[in-house]
Amino acid sequence: DGEIFKYYADGGWRKSSSGKSVAIVNPTTRKTQYKVQACTQEEVNKVMEAAKVAQKAWARTPLWKRAELLHRAAAILKEHKAPIAECLVKEIAKPSKDAVTEVVRSGDLVSYTAEEGVRILGEGKFLVSDSFPGNERSKYCLTSKIPLGVILAIPPFNYPVNLAVSKIAPALIAGNAIVLKPPTQGAVAALHMVHCFHLAGFPKGLISCITGKGSEIGDFLTMHPGVNCISFTGGDTGVAISKKAGMVPLQMELGGKDACIVLEDADLDLVAANIVKGGFSYSGQRCTAVKVVLVMESVADVLVEKVKAKVAKLSVGPPEDDCDITPVVSESSANFIEGLVMDAKEKGATFCQEYKREGNLIWPVLLDHVRPDMRIAWEEPFGPVLPVIRISSVDEGIHHCNASNFGLQGCVFTRDINKAIMISDAMETGTVQINSAPARGPDHFPFQGLKDSGIGSQGITNSINMMTKIKSTVINLP
Ligand code: G3P
């Protein structure tokens, strides 16, 4: 009906002076579902100014009060789970049950962050000088954790709510202000989530949510002198941001090519279940999805048959029907995935299912006998396509895993715990899961990528620490 969702600044909902909007295309219908404001650089400046002022007062607000507001926001978020999930279904074609789970998980994350914050921010260190050579016991050092200032949060389309609150809640509990730039697909879900924080009663200007075109405000935001820290989750854009950003701490998660190494002694039913869940949940659009299976040749035939049987049972269709496989986020994404599939076809991969596509909907495909000269062996499809590479030794599997530019997570399936630990140590990834598919959660676990997969470590505790700086006061005795 032409309604354009307002952006959130200075404690209220505003129209952009640009008079322009950005369209959000429903991945299923491929028609415009919603419109959001195309904010201007001037509006970004205002938001940054307001954030700076609000942050100073917020940092002086008692920690327990900051936690109380976060608990309130968490409860309101859970109350609003149905309409927010509805947006996720329409904007990013997330299956309806998963959409509800994302919102509930986000509420839990906010509450946990409030609890963790009051514990870890409520204590500091006390050091004495005579432990360092040459010193008398004449200096006492007191440390505490102080906020950084204004945090810029940029979450991706695949978890517009959860990966937003995983940045917002740690920032706020630590006494920072937050400027959120949601992904275009998922922007309305994010605005609704911000509305829950608004209802909780946070001070004006402390939280803002700016929508718009990357070309207009993307670099302007990330290079803005008012930003004191950037927390970004997404793709290649993160590499560009890290090169352009000023002297501010960065927290980045930029995708992965998570390998699943399968040894001869593995429980193959367990492996098959995890490959299907890990590879095809949300149609493979997760940075932690299983993106390549490296299986010992001797058990490969049996495993591929088991996976094939499970893939055949996946339901394919609209997210409203809670289908397992739903349309991927955009036509360009579907085209990219198709490019990888066609490359594998030309180079002789074995198709366990026939490749089929209607619009943005791609039927799940397991590709067997993939070889290292195929793009799918290295590139991240972010779609329901999973390559299987047969290996003749564990070293070959580790070598393939480590030859990747990515290093987010990986997994190994074996009943031999000693082998599992040795393989985990050898894999150059931020996390290795033993006998389960990769996953970020539970949300308080550390989450980090090596190489092109990221900078810094996330997870609730690490994010709170990352969004603070140590302040020392030294008492010099006469
Ligand atoms: O793709 C984003 C990444 O953080 C995945 O999270 O919970 O699906 O493992 P999760």
PDB file of C-alpha atoms and ligand atoms in Angstrom, residues 105 158-159 163 253 286-288 439-440 447, ligand 1:
ATOM      1  CA  ARG A 105      16.814 -17.384  21.062  1.00  0.00           C
ATOM      2  CA  ASN A 158      20.410 -14.703   7.571  1.00  0.00           C
ATOM      3  CA  TYR A 159      19.878 -13.733  11.232  1.00  0.00           C
ATOM      4  CA  LEU A 163      22.928 -11.399  14.970  1.00  0.00           C
ATOM      5  CA  GLU A 253      32.618 -12.846  11.037  1.00  0.00           C
ATOM      6  CA  ARG A 286      24.496 -20.158   7.374  1.00  0.00           C
ATOM      7  CA  CYS A 287      28.184 -19.308   7.738  1.00  0.00           C
ATOM      8  CA  THR A 288      28.470 -22.409   9.921  1.00  0.00           C
ATOM      9  CA  ALA A 439      27.083 -24.351  14.972  1.00  0.00           C
ATOM     10  CA  ARG A 440      27.569 -20.999  16.643  1.00  0.00           C
ATOM     11  CA  PHE A 447      32.719 -18.009  18.293  1.00  0.00           C
TER      12      PHE A 447
HETATM   13  O1  G3P B   1      25.650 -17.476   9.538  1.00  0.00           O
HETATM   14  C1  G3P B   1      25.786 -16.902  10.768  1.00  0.00           C
HETATM   15  C2  G3P B   1      26.413 -17.789  11.799  1.00  0.00           C
HETATM   16  O2  G3P B   1      26.650 -17.039  12.933  1.00  0.00           O
HETATM   17  C3  G3P B   1      25.666 -19.081  12.024  1.00  0.00           C
HETATM   18  O3  G3P B   1      25.006 -19.237  13.213  1.00  0.00           O
HETATM   19  O4  G3P B   1      23.584 -20.389  14.837  1.00  0.00           O
HETATM   20  O5  G3P B   1      23.414 -21.010  12.443  1.00  0.00           O
HETATM   21  O6  G3P B   1      25.422 -21.643  13.733  1.00  0.00           O
HETATM   22  P1  G3P B   1      24.317 -20.650  13.581  1.00  0.00           P
END
